[in-house]
mmCIF file of N, CA, C and O in Angstrom:
data_model
loop_
_atom_site.group_PDB
_atom_site.id
_atom_site.type_symbol
_atom_site.label_atom_id
_atom_site.label_comp_id
_atom_site.label_asym_id
_atom_site.label_seq_id
_atom_site.Cartn_x
_atom_site.Cartn_y
_atom_site.Cartn_z
ATOM 1 N N MET H 1 16.174 4.213 53.249
ATOM 2 C CA MET H 1 16.685 3.072 54.122
ATOM 3 C C MET H 1 16.681 1.718 53.613
ATOM 4 O O MET H 1 15.785 0.966 53.691
ATOM 5 N N ALA H 2 18.309 1.400 53.790
ATOM 6 C CA ALA H 2 17.987 -0.060 53.559
ATOM 7 C C ALA H 2 17.913 -1.434 54.538
ATOM 8 O O ALA H 2 18.445 -0.481 55.243
ATOM 9 N N GLU H 3 17.031 -1.870 54.691
ATOM 10 C CA GLU H 3 17.710 -2.879 55.209
ATOM 11 C C GLU H 3 18.094 -4.572 55.820
ATOM 12 O O GLU H 3 18.060 -5.179 54.750
ATOM 13 N N ASN H 4 19.114 -4.141 56.041
ATOM 14 C CA ASN H 4 20.474 -5.439 56.478
ATOM 15 C C ASN H 4 20.461 -5.485 57.521
ATOM 16 O O ASN H 4 20.955 -4.678 58.574
ATOM 17 N N ALA H 5 20.032 -6.595 57.721
ATOM 18 C CA ALA H 5 20.952 -7.227 59.367
ATOM 19 C C ALA H 5 22.049 -7.583 60.156
ATOM 20 O O ALA H 5 22.281 -7.562 60.631
ATOM 21 N N SER H 6 23.112 -7.633 58.641
ATOM 22 C CA SER H 6 24.349 -7.849 58.961
ATOM 23 C C SER H 6 24.706 -6.659 59.122
ATOM 24 O O SER H 6 25.931 -6.392 60.085
ATOM 25 N N SER H 7 24.511 -5.342 58.810
ATOM 26 C CA SER H 7 24.775 -4.684 59.232
ATOM 27 C C SER H 7 24.544 -3.200 58.905
ATOM 28 O O SER H 7 23.505 -2.996 58.474
ATOM 29 N N PRO H 8 24.006 -2.547 59.539
ATOM 30 C CA PRO H 8 23.271 -1.054 60.985
ATOM 31 C C PRO H 8 23.500 -0.122 58.866
ATOM 32 O O PRO H 8 24.637 0.604 58.407
ATOM 33 N N ASP H 9 22.120 0.295 59.058
ATOM 34 C CA ASP H 9 22.294 1.548 57.948
ATOM 35 C C ASP H 9 22.830 2.871 58.272
ATOM 36 O O ASP H 9 22.763 3.196 59.469
ATOM 37 N N PRO H 10 23.746 3.081 57.341
ATOM 38 C CA PRO H 10 24.515 4.565 57.138
ATOM 39 C C PRO H 10 23.535 5.536 58.141
ATOM 40 O O PRO H 10 23.657 6.250 58.351
ATOM 41 N N ASP H 11 22.577 6.196 57.515
ATOM 42 C CA ASP H 11 21.685 6.574 56.916
ATOM 43 C C ASP H 11 20.699 6.825 59.039
ATOM 44 O O ASP H 11 21.040 8.024 59.008
ATOM 45 N N VAL H 12 20.703 6.053 59.388
ATOM 46 C CA VAL H 12 20.308 5.084 60.408
ATOM 47 C C VAL H 12 20.844 5.837 61.711
ATOM 48 O O VAL H 12 20.939 6.186 62.767
ATOM 49 N N LEU H 13 22.452 5.541 61.319
ATOM 50 C CA LEU H 13 23.295 5.516 62.273
ATOM 51 C C LEU H 13 23.424 7.067 62.515
ATOM 52 O O LEU H 13 23.533 7.522 63.418
ATOM 53 N N LEU H 14 23.790 7.924 61.348
ATOM 54 C CA LEU H 14 24.078 9.537 61.106
ATOM 55 C C LEU H 14 22.985 9.978 62.011
ATOM 56 O O LEU H 14 22.677 10.820 62.627
ATOM 57 N N ALA H 15 21.315 9.530 61.889
ATOM 58 C CA ALA H 15 20.097 9.956 62.625
ATOM 59 C C ALA H 15 20.298 10.015 64.277
ATOM 60 O O ALA H 15 19.818 10.918 65.000
ATOM 61 N N LEU H 16 20.662 8.576 64.429
ATOM 62 C CA LEU H 16 20.532 8.164 66.129
ATOM 63 C C LEU H 16 21.648 9.430 66.669
ATOM 64 O O LEU H 16 21.235 9.410 67.574
ATOM 65 N N ARG H 17 22.785 9.593 65.730
ATOM 66 C CA ARG H 17 24.264 10.245 66.367
ATOM 67 C C ARG H 17 23.382 11.468 66.342
ATOM 68 O O ARG H 17 24.046 12.038 67.505
ATOM 69 N N ALA H 18 23.078 12.404 65.853
ATOM 70 C CA ALA H 18 22.416 13.565 65.368
ATOM 71 C C ALA H 18 20.997 13.693 66.713
ATOM 72 O O ALA H 18 21.069 14.230 67.299
ATOM 73 N N LEU H 19 20.671 12.366 66.980
ATOM 74 C CA LEU H 19 19.421 12.407 68.027
ATOM 75 C C LEU H 19 20.234 12.015 69.817
ATOM 76 O O LEU H 19 19.621 12.401 70.671
ATOM 77 N N SER H 20 21.194 11.622 69.564
ATOM 78 C CA SER H 20 21.916 11.787 70.875
ATOM 79 C C SER H 20 22.547 12.290 72.005
ATOM 80 O O SER H 20 22.938 12.610 72.987
ATOM 81 N N ASN H 21 22.023 13.475 71.020
ATOM 82 C CA ASN H 21 23.345 15.161 71.839
ATOM 83 C C ASN H 21 21.877 15.528 72.154
ATOM 84 O O ASN H 21 20.572 15.508 71.932
ATOM 85 N N PRO H 22 21.177 15.751 73.373
ATOM 86 C CA PRO H 22 20.171 16.252 74.721
ATOM 87 C C PRO H 22 19.831 17.535 74.017
ATOM 88 O O PRO H 22 18.837 17.814 73.840
ATOM 89 N N VAL H 23 20.889 18.139 73.911
ATOM 90 C CA VAL H 23 20.291 19.790 72.863
ATOM 91 C C VAL H 23 19.606 19.443 71.755
ATOM 92 O O VAL H 23 18.584 20.189 70.991
ATOM 93 N N ARG H 24 20.368 18.829 71.023
ATOM 94 C CA ARG H 24 19.547 18.784 69.333
ATOM 95 C C ARG H 24 18.704 18.146 69.558
ATOM 96 O O ARG H 24 17.753 18.222 68.484
ATOM 97 N N LEU H 25 18.131 16.931 70.415
ATOM 98 C CA LEU H 25 16.613 15.996 70.499
ATOM 99 C C LEU H 25 15.875 17.431 70.748
ATOM 100 O O LEU H 25 14.739 17.823 70.258
ATOM 101 N N GLN H 26 16.416 18.089 71.917
ATOM 102 C CA GLN H 26 15.667 19.213 72.639
ATOM 103 C C GLN H 26 15.293 20.845 71.603
ATOM 104 O O GLN H 26 13.975 20.745 70.745
ATOM 105 N N LEU H 27 16.071 20.834 70.242
ATOM 106 C CA LEU H 27 16.071 21.425 69.373
ATOM 107 C C LEU H 27 15.361 21.350 68.545
ATOM 108 O O LEU H 27 13.649 21.625 67.705
ATOM 109 N N LEU H 28 14.679 19.736 67.950
ATOM 110 C CA LEU H 28 14.253 19.186 66.947
ATOM 111 C C LEU H 28 12.851 19.124 67.797
ATOM 112 O O LEU H 28 11.692 18.930 67.252
ATOM 113 N N LEU H 29 12.895 18.531 69.368
ATOM 114 C CA LEU H 29 11.167 18.449 69.596
ATOM 115 C C LEU H 29 10.334 20.140 69.671
ATOM 116 O O LEU H 29 9.592 20.455 69.385
ATOM 117 N N TRP H 30 11.562 21.059 70.087
ATOM 118 C CA TRP H 30 10.165 22.528 70.001
ATOM 119 C C TRP H 30 10.274 23.049 68.414
ATOM 120 O O TRP H 30 9.455 23.427 67.912
ATOM 121 N N LEU H 31 11.182 22.286 67.460
ATOM 122 C CA LEU H 31 10.164 22.856 65.994
ATOM 123 C C LEU H 31 8.664 21.693 65.520
ATOM 124 O O LEU H 31 8.476 21.958 64.229
ATOM 125 N N ARG H 32 8.870 21.226 66.323
ATOM 126 C CA ARG H 32 8.051 20.241 66.261
ATOM 127 C C ARG H 32 6.409 20.666 66.107
ATOM 128 O O ARG H 32 5.658 20.439 65.642
ATOM 129 N N GLU H 33 7.039 22.035 67.044
ATOM 130 C CA GLU H 33 5.227 23.241 67.333
ATOM 131 C C GLU H 33 6.180 23.969 67.536
ATOM 132 O O GLU H 33 6.283 24.726 68.312
ATOM 133 N N PRO H 34 6.742 24.630 66.213
ATOM 134 C CA PRO H 34 7.183 26.207 66.336
ATOM 135 C C PRO H 34 6.190 27.070 66.602
ATOM 136 O O PRO H 34 7.016 27.820 67.275
ATOM 137 N N THR H 35 4.715 27.317 66.558
ATOM 138 C CA THR H 35 3.997 28.813 66.737
ATOM 139 C C THR H 35 4.223 28.293 68.647
ATOM 140 O O THR H 35 3.827 29.297 68.635
ATOM 141 N N ARG H 36 4.403 26.995 68.816
ATOM 142 C CA ARG H 36 3.815 26.827 70.421
ATOM 143 C C ARG H 36 5.035 27.577 70.963
ATOM 144 O O ARG H 36 5.283 28.088 71.985
ATOM 145 N N HIS H 37 5.984 26.945 70.593
ATOM 146 C CA HIS H 37 7.741 26.827 71.425
ATOM 147 C C HIS H 37 8.550 29.147 71.167
ATOM 148 O O HIS H 37 9.148 28.912 71.870
ATOM 149 N N PHE H 38 8.317 29.252 69.925
ATOM 150 C CA PHE H 38 8.916 30.068 69.440
ATOM 151 C C PHE H 38 7.476 31.458 69.233
ATOM 152 O O PHE H 38 6.450 31.473 68.436
ATOM 153 N N SER H 39 8.226 32.676 69.307
ATOM 154 C CA SER H 39 7.235 33.981 69.318
ATOM 155 C C SER H 39 7.008 34.591 67.909
ATOM 156 O O SER H 39 7.679 34.534 66.869
ATOM 157 N N ALA H 40 5.714 34.386 67.195
ATOM 158 C CA ALA H 40 5.333 34.665 65.595
ATOM 159 C C ALA H 40 5.415 36.104 65.830
ATOM 160 O O ALA H 40 5.732 36.537 64.436
ATOM 161 N N GLU H 41 6.045 37.562 66.616
ATOM 162 C CA GLU H 41 5.791 38.576 66.204
ATOM 163 C C GLU H 41 6.638 39.166 65.960
ATOM 164 O O GLU H 41 6.754 39.811 65.078
ATOM 165 N N ARG H 42 7.855 38.312 65.797
ATOM 166 C CA ARG H 42 9.581 38.928 65.705
ATOM 167 C C ARG H 42 9.868 37.983 64.291
ATOM 168 O O ARG H 42 11.144 38.324 63.877
ATOM 169 N N ALA H 43 8.601 37.050 63.866
ATOM 170 C CA ALA H 43 9.279 36.323 62.965
ATOM 171 C C ALA H 43 9.353 37.130 60.997
ATOM 172 O O ALA H 43 8.116 37.713 61.213
ATOM 173 N N ILE H 44 9.965 36.724 60.353
ATOM 174 C CA ILE H 44 10.541 37.394 59.082
ATOM 175 C C ILE H 44 9.707 36.110 58.074
ATOM 176 O O ILE H 44 9.591 36.786 56.800
ATOM 177 N N ALA H 45 9.423 35.058 58.195
ATOM 178 C CA ALA H 45 8.436 33.851 57.485
ATOM 179 C C ALA H 45 7.973 33.252 58.000
ATOM 180 O O ALA H 45 8.004 33.772 59.447
ATOM 181 N N ASP H 46 6.949 32.612 57.555
ATOM 182 C CA ASP H 46 5.817 31.956 58.353
ATOM 183 C C ASP H 46 6.567 30.687 58.796
ATOM 184 O O ASP H 46 7.184 29.980 58.266
ATOM 185 N N PRO H 47 6.738 30.442 60.316
ATOM 186 C CA PRO H 47 7.174 29.637 60.963
ATOM 187 C C PRO H 47 6.816 28.201 60.853
ATOM 188 O O PRO H 47 7.539 27.575 60.760
ATOM 189 N N VAL H 48 5.792 27.970 60.218
ATOM 190 C CA VAL H 48 5.126 26.609 59.950
ATOM 191 C C VAL H 48 5.973 26.689 58.821
ATOM 192 O O VAL H 48 6.510 25.213 58.233
ATOM 193 N N GLU H 49 5.411 27.108 57.952
ATOM 194 C CA GLU H 49 5.613 26.184 56.212
ATOM 195 C C GLU H 49 7.980 26.630 55.661
ATOM 196 O O GLU H 49 8.146 25.933 55.484
ATOM 197 N N VAL H 50 8.253 28.050 56.475
ATOM 198 C CA VAL H 50 9.524 27.962 56.348
ATOM 199 C C VAL H 50 10.630 27.982 57.384
ATOM 200 O O VAL H 50 11.392 26.835 57.089
ATOM 201 N N GLY H 51 9.858 28.047 58.405
ATOM 202 C CA GLY H 51 10.941 27.614 59.367
ATOM 203 C C GLY H 51 11.181 28.306 60.384
ATOM 204 O O GLY H 51 10.541 29.701 60.250
ATOM 205 N N ILE H 52 11.821 28.389 61.685
ATOM 206 C CA ILE H 52 12.317 29.302 62.058
ATOM 207 C C ILE H 52 13.925 29.486 62.481
ATOM 208 O O ILE H 52 15.121 28.913 61.804
ATOM 209 N N CYS H 53 14.222 30.740 62.241
ATOM 210 C CA CYS H 53 15.404 31.788 62.374
ATOM 211 C C CYS H 53 16.181 31.044 63.319
ATOM 212 O O CYS H 53 15.871 30.956 64.880
ATOM 213 N N VAL H 54 17.359 30.730 62.687
ATOM 214 C CA VAL H 54 18.516 30.960 63.755
ATOM 215 C C VAL H 54 18.537 31.694 64.861
ATOM 216 O O VAL H 54 19.051 31.210 66.080
ATOM 217 N N THR H 55 17.974 32.866 64.981
ATOM 218 C CA THR H 55 18.831 33.445 65.692
ATOM 219 C C THR H 55 17.746 33.698 66.912
ATOM 220 O O THR H 55 18.003 33.195 67.972
ATOM 221 N N HIS H 56 16.119 33.073 66.583
ATOM 222 C CA HIS H 56 15.332 33.076 67.624
ATOM 223 C C HIS H 56 15.380 31.388 68.609
ATOM 224 O O HIS H 56 15.380 31.315 69.014
ATOM 225 N N ILE H 57 15.961 30.310 67.311
ATOM 226 C CA ILE H 57 16.423 29.126 67.624
ATOM 227 C C ILE H 57 17.852 29.467 69.089
ATOM 228 O O ILE H 57 17.813 28.990 70.275
ATOM 229 N N ARG H 58 19.008 30.240 68.817
ATOM 230 C CA ARG H 58 19.642 30.790 69.815
ATOM 231 C C ARG H 58 19.458 31.619 70.933
ATOM 232 O O ARG H 58 19.561 30.781 72.101
ATOM 233 N N GLU H 59 18.482 31.886 70.770
ATOM 234 C CA GLU H 59 17.885 33.407 71.817
ATOM 235 C C GLU H 59 16.982 32.084 72.913
ATOM 236 O O GLU H 59 17.400 32.147 74.144
ATOM 237 N N LYS H 60 16.704 31.027 72.481
ATOM 238 C CA LYS H 60 15.509 30.124 73.250
ATOM 239 C C LYS H 60 16.346 28.998 73.530
ATOM 240 O O LYS H 60 16.119 28.908 74.912
ATOM 241 N N ALA H 61 17.494 28.699 73.035
ATOM 242 C CA ALA H 61 18.268 27.498 73.415
ATOM 243 C C ALA H 61 19.329 28.436 74.456
ATOM 244 O O ALA H 61 19.919 27.341 75.594
ATOM 245 N N ASN H 62 19.698 30.137 74.289
ATOM 246 C CA ASN H 62 20.797 30.298 75.040
ATOM 247 C C ASN H 62 22.344 29.698 75.009
ATOM 248 O O ASN H 62 22.856 29.485 75.956
ATOM 249 N N LEU H 63 22.656 29.510 73.767
ATOM 250 C CA LEU H 63 23.932 29.026 73.231
ATOM 251 C C LEU H 63 24.534 30.166 72.216
ATOM 252 O O LEU H 63 23.520 30.989 71.881
ATOM 253 N N ALA H 64 25.879 30.515 72.044
ATOM 254 C CA ALA H 64 26.343 30.698 71.020
ATOM 255 C C ALA H 64 25.809 30.506 69.182
ATOM 256 O O ALA H 64 25.124 29.616 69.307
ATOM 257 N N GLN H 65 26.045 31.430 68.672
ATOM 258 C CA GLN H 65 25.432 31.930 67.484
ATOM 259 C C GLN H 65 25.778 30.294 66.628
ATOM 260 O O GLN H 65 25.296 29.108 66.196
ATOM 261 N N SER H 66 27.328 30.227 67.001
ATOM 262 C CA SER H 66 27.929 29.161 66.368
ATOM 263 C C SER H 66 27.494 27.840 66.827
ATOM 264 O O SER H 66 27.430 26.824 65.805
ATOM 265 N N THR H 67 27.181 27.685 68.161
ATOM 266 C CA THR H 67 26.668 26.300 68.524
ATOM 267 C C THR H 67 25.855 26.174 67.844
ATOM 268 O O THR H 67 25.426 25.124 67.516
ATOM 269 N N VAL H 68 24.966 26.407 67.768
ATOM 270 C CA VAL H 68 23.211 26.366 67.207
ATOM 271 C C VAL H 68 23.429 26.013 66.372
ATOM 272 O O VAL H 68 22.688 25.118 65.064
ATOM 273 N N SER H 69 24.212 26.972 65.284
ATOM 274 C CA SER H 69 24.445 26.406 63.593
ATOM 275 C C SER H 69 24.845 24.914 63.577
ATOM 276 O O SER H 69 24.476 24.308 62.620
ATOM 277 N N ALA H 70 26.046 24.644 64.130
ATOM 278 C CA ALA H 70 26.724 23.155 64.463
ATOM 279 C C ALA H 70 25.591 22.399 64.871
ATOM 280 O O ALA H 70 25.444 21.635 64.050
ATOM 281 N N TYR H 71 24.785 22.708 65.272
ATOM 282 C CA TYR H 71 23.948 21.644 66.291
ATOM 283 C C TYR H 71 22.775 21.337 65.169
ATOM 284 O O TYR H 71 22.269 20.511 64.367
ATOM 285 N N MET H 72 22.308 22.647 64.457
ATOM 286 C CA MET H 72 21.097 22.351 63.642
ATOM 287 C C MET H 72 21.982 21.596 61.866
ATOM 288 O O MET H 72 21.561 21.190 61.138
ATOM 289 N N ALA H 73 23.575 21.999 61.956
ATOM 290 C CA ALA H 73 24.246 21.312 60.486
ATOM 291 C C ALA H 73 24.333 19.842 60.536
ATOM 292 O O ALA H 73 23.531 19.043 59.865
ATOM 293 N N GLU H 74 24.551 19.495 61.817
ATOM 294 C CA GLU H 74 24.368 18.439 62.162
ATOM 295 C C GLU H 74 22.763 17.198 62.152
ATOM 296 O O GLU H 74 22.873 16.367 61.558
ATOM 297 N N LEU H 75 21.618 18.639 62.379
ATOM 298 C CA LEU H 75 20.457 16.944 62.326
ATOM 299 C C LEU H 75 20.452 17.961 60.356
ATOM 300 O O LEU H 75 19.522 16.303 60.856
ATOM 301 N N GLU H 76 20.955 18.593 60.368
ATOM 302 C CA GLU H 76 20.644 18.797 58.623
ATOM 303 C C GLU H 76 21.374 17.446 57.730
ATOM 304 O O GLU H 76 20.715 17.358 57.048
ATOM 305 N N ARG H 77 22.267 17.236 58.222
ATOM 306 C CA ARG H 77 22.966 15.879 57.065
ATOM 307 C C ARG H 77 22.100 14.891 57.921
ATOM 308 O O ARG H 77 22.636 14.070 57.212
ATOM 309 N N ALA H 78 21.882 14.738 58.770
ATOM 310 C CA ALA H 78 20.799 13.628 59.575
ATOM 311 C C ALA H 78 19.713 12.916 58.395
ATOM 312 O O ALA H 78 18.678 12.160 58.944
ATOM 313 N N GLY H 79 19.375 14.500 58.070
ATOM 314 C CA GLY H 79 17.783 14.430 57.179
ATOM 315 C C GLY H 79 16.280 14.818 57.783
ATOM 316 O O GLY H 79 15.477 14.587 57.555
ATOM 317 N N LEU H 80 17.043 15.164 59.230
ATOM 318 C CA LEU H 80 15.809 15.705 60.295
ATOM 319 C C LEU H 80 15.388 16.826 60.260
ATOM 320 O O LEU H 80 14.474 17.298 60.525
ATOM 321 N N VAL H 81 15.797 17.901 59.931
ATOM 322 C CA VAL H 81 15.445 18.952 59.500
ATOM 323 C C VAL H 81 15.508 19.762 57.909
ATOM 324 O O VAL H 81 16.687 18.791 56.924
ATOM 325 N N LYS H 82 15.256 20.799 57.417
ATOM 326 C CA LYS H 82 15.213 21.224 55.784
ATOM 327 C C LYS H 82 15.821 22.964 56.588
ATOM 328 O O LYS H 82 15.300 23.310 57.261
ATOM 329 N N SER H 83 16.852 23.649 55.516
ATOM 330 C CA SER H 83 17.185 24.660 55.752
ATOM 331 C C SER H 83 16.542 25.482 54.747
ATOM 332 O O SER H 83 16.432 24.734 53.425
ATOM 333 N N THR H 84 16.254 26.784 54.991
ATOM 334 C CA THR H 84 15.647 27.673 53.859
ATOM 335 C C THR H 84 16.499 28.802 54.670
ATOM 336 O O THR H 84 16.125 29.587 55.171
ATOM 337 N N ARG H 85 16.800 29.739 52.874
ATOM 338 C CA ARG H 85 17.413 31.203 53.241
ATOM 339 C C ARG H 85 16.396 32.164 53.079
ATOM 340 O O ARG H 85 15.817 31.949 51.965
ATOM 341 N N VAL H 86 16.027 32.705 54.024
ATOM 342 C CA VAL H 86 15.042 34.264 53.592
ATOM 343 C C VAL H 86 16.018 35.338 54.095
ATOM 344 O O VAL H 86 16.329 35.769 55.319
ATOM 345 N N GLY H 87 16.714 36.143 52.854
ATOM 346 C CA GLY H 87 17.777 36.999 53.128
ATOM 347 C C GLY H 87 18.937 36.399 53.598
ATOM 348 O O GLY H 87 19.579 35.459 53.101
ATOM 349 N N LYS H 88 19.485 36.987 54.413
ATOM 350 C CA LYS H 88 20.933 36.514 54.892
ATOM 351 C C LYS H 88 20.419 35.870 56.494
ATOM 352 O O LYS H 88 21.198 35.247 57.201
ATOM 353 N N TRP H 89 19.230 35.694 56.467
ATOM 354 C CA TRP H 89 19.249 34.226 57.479
ATOM 355 C C TRP H 89 18.405 32.913 56.943
ATOM 356 O O TRP H 89 17.831 32.749 56.377
ATOM 357 N N THR H 90 19.026 32.297 57.685
ATOM 358 C CA THR H 90 18.445 30.541 57.636
ATOM 359 C C THR H 90 17.999 29.613 58.680
ATOM 360 O O THR H 90 17.518 30.949 60.050
ATOM 361 N N HIS H 91 16.796 29.584 58.446
ATOM 362 C CA HIS H 91 15.654 29.104 58.993
ATOM 363 C C HIS H 91 15.325 27.732 58.764
ATOM 364 O O HIS H 91 16.094 26.910 57.693
ATOM 365 N N TYR H 92 15.148 26.848 59.708
ATOM 366 C CA TYR H 92 15.239 25.291 59.860
ATOM 367 C C TYR H 92 13.872 25.347 60.383
ATOM 368 O O TYR H 92 12.658 25.358 60.664
ATOM 369 N N LYS H 93 13.246 23.816 59.691
ATOM 370 C CA LYS H 93 12.197 23.750 59.895
ATOM 371 C C LYS H 93 12.134 21.472 59.780
ATOM 372 O O LYS H 93 13.077 21.384 58.781
ATOM 373 N N ARG H 94 11.455 21.349 60.386
ATOM 374 C CA ARG H 94 11.855 19.689 60.270
ATOM 375 C C ARG H 94 11.374 19.005 59.447
ATOM 376 O O ARG H 94 10.467 19.352 58.757
ATOM 377 N N ASP H 95 12.005 17.594 58.865
ATOM 378 C CA ASP H 95 11.371 16.880 57.771
ATOM 379 C C ASP H 95 11.224 15.669 58.183
ATOM 380 O O ASP H 95 10.708 15.032 58.714
ATOM 381 N N GLU H 96 9.400 15.948 58.389
ATOM 382 C CA GLU H 96 8.200 14.851 58.769
ATOM 383 C C GLU H 96 8.171 14.018 58.078
ATOM 384 O O GLU H 96 8.252 12.927 58.426
ATOM 385 N N ALA H 97 8.550 14.257 57.184
ATOM 386 C CA ALA H 97 8.508 12.575 55.861
ATOM 387 C C ALA H 97 9.936 12.038 56.375
ATOM 388 O O ALA H 97 9.870 10.718 56.415
ATOM 389 N N ARG H 98 10.696 12.275 56.495
ATOM 390 C CA ARG H 98 12.288 11.573 56.343
ATOM 391 C C ARG H 98 11.994 11.524 58.240
ATOM 392 O O ARG H 98 12.666 10.220 58.627
ATOM 393 N N ILE H 99 11.361 12.326 58.790
ATOM 394 C CA ILE H 99 11.070 11.232 60.643
ATOM 395 C C ILE H 99 10.652 10.212 60.725
ATOM 396 O O ILE H 99 10.507 9.043 61.658
ATOM 397 N N ALA H 100 9.827 10.770 59.601
ATOM 398 C CA ALA H 100 8.436 8.884 59.903
ATOM 399 C C ALA H 100 9.235 7.940 59.757
ATOM 400 O O ALA H 100 8.550 6.904 59.935
ATOM 401 N N GLN H 101 9.562 8.520 58.346
ATOM 402 C CA GLN H 101 10.699 7.137 57.647
ATOM 403 C C GLN H 101 11.727 6.403 58.752
ATOM 404 O O GLN H 101 11.905 5.362 58.522
ATOM 405 N N LEU H 102 12.298 7.287 59.206
ATOM 406 C CA LEU H 102 13.294 6.728 60.110
ATOM 407 C C LEU H 102 12.592 6.309 61.486
ATOM 408 O O LEU H 102 12.915 5.031 61.539
ATOM 409 N N VAL H 103 11.429 6.454 62.292
ATOM 410 C CA VAL H 103 10.393 5.791 62.729
ATOM 411 C C VAL H 103 9.918 4.534 62.032
ATOM 412 O O VAL H 103 10.109 3.622 63.124
ATOM 413 N N HIS H 104 9.911 4.849 61.296
ATOM 414 C CA HIS H 104 9.610 3.432 60.524
ATOM 415 C C HIS H 104 10.734 1.996 60.786
ATOM 416 O O HIS H 104 10.314 0.768 61.034
ATOM 417 N N THR H 105 11.546 2.460 59.921
ATOM 418 C CA THR H 105 12.560 1.465 59.829
ATOM 419 C C THR H 105 13.160 1.289 60.854
ATOM 420 O O THR H 105 13.434 0.157 61.135
ATOM 421 N N LEU H 106 13.473 1.667 62.466
ATOM 422 C CA LEU H 106 13.911 1.353 63.552
ATOM 423 C C LEU H 106 12.675 0.605 63.850
ATOM 424 O O LEU H 106 13.080 -0.212 64.857
ATOM 425 N N GLY H 107 11.802 0.884 63.947
ATOM 426 C CA GLY H 107 10.273 -0.340 64.077
ATOM 427 C C GLY H 107 10.808 -1.617 63.499
ATOM 428 O O GLY H 107 10.119 -2.332 64.157
ATOM 429 N N GLN H 108 11.558 -1.696 62.127
ATOM 430 C CA GLN H 108 11.085 -3.042 61.720
ATOM 431 C C GLN H 108 12.177 -3.746 61.781
ATOM 432 O O GLN H 108 12.853 -4.900 61.510
ATOM 433 N N THR H 109 13.491 -2.382 62.244
ATOM 434 C CA THR H 109 14.936 -3.547 62.543
ATOM 435 C C THR H 109 15.427 -3.698 64.317
ATOM 436 O O THR H 109 16.132 -4.367 64.333
ATOM 437 N N LEU H 110 14.543 -2.985 64.440
ATOM 438 C CA LEU H 110 14.825 -3.269 65.910
ATOM 439 C C LEU H 110 14.412 -3.993 66.615
ATOM 440 O O LEU H 110 13.042 -4.451 66.773
#
């Protein structure tokens, strides 16, 4: 992320836009501690290593699959989560390095 005093970094703007939605922010917070917020009993992949299935996120959030998929796609475009396919299911986990970079950049520029 470039530090430019004359114009905001487009990557930072994209991340802040993704985080401006309270539901997307909640999803990201749940993914911070996946074993605390999602049952491992029904998981088809390791929730820490691979992530949480969209189906489980949808159930917890009580939202339509299409809404959750759109929210997760927005978080992924912003670089805040990474997706992994396991069979026909998409799993998401936080991109901790990118989140740390964003926090650092915000600390340096705000």
